[in-house]
Every structure is written in structure tokens, then in C-alpha cells.
Amino acid sequence: MNHSVYLKLATVLVKADLKREEREWKRKLRRSTYDIPWNNPHLLKDIGLEQDGRPIGFSEPDSVKAERRIRHLRRVLSARILT
């Protein structure tokens, strides 16, 4: 017994629709894994971030801070107008 063309077409379209829904669901799932809760300070602290997105406890070495401060002071002093 042969199936009609309409039944074959209907099964193909239903299978395509199921695959499309599966792809959309997987896409949402992937996106939600990288969604960071910026408005929740407790969850940010749990993943190790400050409110502004910087890592907790990370600090520049003292040598880098000193170089930056010296560079800034030199720029300010060289920009002064000596009168």
C-alpha cells in the first residue's frame, strides 16, 4: 500500500519543524550559559567578580603602579606653563 504524496509531505514538514525547534532550544541554552547576571551582586561575588566586572582581589603589581604614577606626574609637569 503506497502512502499518498500529502502524507509524505506532511511527515517531512513535521520532522523539519521538530528539528527547527530543537535547534532553537539548543541556541537558547547555549546563550543562557554565557549570560552574566550583572544586576545581582551575590551571584557576581559567587563567580568572582566585582559590581563593575573586575575580578575580586586582582591588583596590579607595585612596579606597574609606580611606573604609571611617574608617567602621569611627568606628563602633568611637562604640560605646565612656566610663567
PDB file of C-alpha atoms in Angstrom:
ATOM      1  CA  MET A   1       0.000   0.000   0.000  1.00  0.00           C
ATOM      2  CA  ASN A   2       1.507   3.293  -1.105  1.00  0.00           C
ATOM      3  CA  HIS A   3       1.201   6.398   1.040  1.00  0.00           C
ATOM      4  CA  SER A   4      -0.119   9.494  -0.599  1.00  0.00           C
ATOM      5  CA  VAL A   5       2.157  12.358  -1.528  1.00  0.00           C
ATOM      6  CA  TYR A   6       0.374  14.568   1.010  1.00  0.00           C
ATOM      7  CA  LEU A   7       1.138  12.200   3.878  1.00  0.00           C
ATOM      8  CA  LYS A   8       4.802  12.014   2.889  1.00  0.00           C
ATOM      9  CA  LEU A   9       4.965  15.789   2.606  1.00  0.00           C
ATOM     10  CA  ALA A  10       3.281  16.204   5.996  1.00  0.00           C
ATOM     11  CA  THR A  11       5.762  13.861   7.708  1.00  0.00           C
ATOM     12  CA  VAL A  12       8.710  15.684   6.120  1.00  0.00           C
ATOM     13  CA  LEU A  13       7.352  19.059   7.269  1.00  0.00           C
ATOM     14  CA  VAL A  14       6.691  17.819  10.820  1.00  0.00           C
ATOM     15  CA  LYS A  15      10.221  16.400  11.065  1.00  0.00           C
ATOM     16  CA  ALA A  16      11.660  19.695   9.779  1.00  0.00           C
ATOM     17  CA  ASP A  17       9.623  21.630  12.350  1.00  0.00           C
ATOM     18  CA  LEU A  18      10.855  19.384  15.177  1.00  0.00           C
ATOM     19  CA  LYS A  19      14.469  19.869  14.089  1.00  0.00           C
ATOM     20  CA  ARG A  20      13.955  23.654  13.954  1.00  0.00           C
ATOM     21  CA  GLU A  21      12.513  23.702  17.474  1.00  0.00           C
ATOM     22  CA  GLU A  22      15.414  21.563  18.725  1.00  0.00           C
ATOM     23  CA  ARG A  23      17.954  23.967  17.175  1.00  0.00           C
ATOM     24  CA  GLU A  24      16.217  26.995  18.728  1.00  0.00           C
ATOM     25  CA  TRP A  25      16.160  25.318  22.137  1.00  0.00           C
ATOM     26  CA  LYS A  26      19.874  24.449  21.921  1.00  0.00           C
ATOM     27  CA  ARG A  27      20.676  28.022  20.837  1.00  0.00           C
ATOM     28  CA  LYS A  28      18.806  29.450  23.854  1.00  0.00           C
ATOM     29  CA  LEU A  29      20.548  27.008  26.150  1.00  0.00           C
ATOM     30  CA  ARG A  30      23.998  27.962  24.812  1.00  0.00           C
ATOM     31  CA  ARG A  31      23.270  31.682  25.148  1.00  0.00           C
ATOM     32  CA  SER A  32      21.976  31.337  28.688  1.00  0.00           C
ATOM     33  CA  THR A  33      25.217  29.650  29.821  1.00  0.00           C
ATOM     34  CA  TYR A  34      27.161  32.828  28.956  1.00  0.00           C
ATOM     35  CA  ASP A  35      24.605  35.284  30.343  1.00  0.00           C
ATOM     36  CA  ILE A  36      26.245  37.061  33.306  1.00  0.00           C
ATOM     37  CA  PRO A  37      23.834  38.389  35.973  1.00  0.00           C
ATOM     38  CA  TRP A  38      25.210  41.964  36.144  1.00  0.00           C
ATOM     39  CA  ASN A  39      22.364  43.201  38.348  1.00  0.00           C
ATOM     40  CA  ASN A  40      22.803  40.589  41.112  1.00  0.00           C
ATOM     41  CA  PRO A  41      25.792  41.333  43.400  1.00  0.00           C
ATOM     42  CA  HIS A  42      25.552  37.986  45.227  1.00  0.00           C
ATOM     43  CA  LEU A  43      25.832  35.924  42.053  1.00  0.00           C
ATOM     44  CA  LEU A  44      28.664  38.138  40.812  1.00  0.00           C
ATOM     45  CA  LYS A  45      30.536  37.538  44.048  1.00  0.00           C
ATOM     46  CA  ASP A  46      29.951  33.785  43.678  1.00  0.00           C
ATOM     47  CA  ILE A  47      31.632  33.761  40.256  1.00  0.00           C
ATOM     48  CA  GLY A  48      34.431  36.038  41.488  1.00  0.00           C
ATOM     49  CA  LEU A  49      33.549  39.436  40.006  1.00  0.00           C
ATOM     50  CA  GLU A  50      33.062  42.899  41.479  1.00  0.00           C
ATOM     51  CA  GLN A  51      29.977  45.034  40.650  1.00  0.00           C
ATOM     52  CA  ASP A  52      31.833  46.738  37.786  1.00  0.00           C
ATOM     53  CA  GLY A  53      33.020  43.450  36.258  1.00  0.00           C
ATOM     54  CA  ARG A  54      36.596  43.386  37.543  1.00  0.00           C
ATOM     55  CA  PRO A  55      37.854  40.201  39.198  1.00  0.00           C
ATOM     56  CA  ILE A  56      37.814  40.161  43.016  1.00  0.00           C
ATOM     57  CA  GLY A  57      41.223  40.564  44.623  1.00  0.00           C
ATOM     58  CA  PHE A  58      43.132  41.201  41.378  1.00  0.00           C
ATOM     59  CA  SER A  59      45.591  44.045  41.672  1.00  0.00           C
ATOM     60  CA  GLU A  60      48.393  45.376  39.526  1.00  0.00           C
ATOM     61  CA  PRO A  61      51.956  44.810  40.779  1.00  0.00           C
ATOM     62  CA  ASP A  62      53.536  47.726  42.674  1.00  0.00           C
ATOM     63  CA  SER A  63      56.109  48.281  39.929  1.00  0.00           C
ATOM     64  CA  VAL A  64      53.378  48.831  37.339  1.00  0.00           C
ATOM     65  CA  LYS A  65      51.544  51.245  39.644  1.00  0.00           C
ATOM     66  CA  ALA A  66      54.746  53.204  40.289  1.00  0.00           C
ATOM     67  CA  GLU A  67      55.592  53.437  36.585  1.00  0.00           C
ATOM     68  CA  ARG A  68      52.092  54.646  35.792  1.00  0.00           C
ATOM     69  CA  ARG A  69      52.194  57.265  38.558  1.00  0.00           C
ATOM     70  CA  ILE A  70      55.620  58.551  37.435  1.00  0.00           C
ATOM     71  CA  ARG A  71      54.466  58.735  33.819  1.00  0.00           C
ATOM     72  CA  HIS A  72      51.419  60.729  34.883  1.00  0.00           C
ATOM     73  CA  LEU A  73      53.462  63.140  37.020  1.00  0.00           C
ATOM     74  CA  ARG A  74      55.941  63.713  34.176  1.00  0.00           C
ATOM     75  CA  ARG A  75      53.087  64.430  31.779  1.00  0.00           C
ATOM     76  CA  VAL A  76      51.493  66.897  34.204  1.00  0.00           C
ATOM     77  CA  LEU A  77      54.788  68.670  34.909  1.00  0.00           C
ATOM     78  CA  SER A  78      55.745  68.917  31.240  1.00  0.00           C
ATOM     79  CA  ALA A  79      52.316  70.315  30.359  1.00  0.00           C
ATOM     80  CA  ARG A  80      52.618  73.127  32.907  1.00  0.00           C
ATOM     81  CA  ILE A  81      53.045  76.604  31.506  1.00  0.00           C
ATOM     82  CA  LEU A  82      56.005  78.197  33.260  1.00  0.00           C
ATOM     83  CA  THR A  83      55.392  81.904  33.725  1.00  0.00           C
TER      84      THR A  83
END
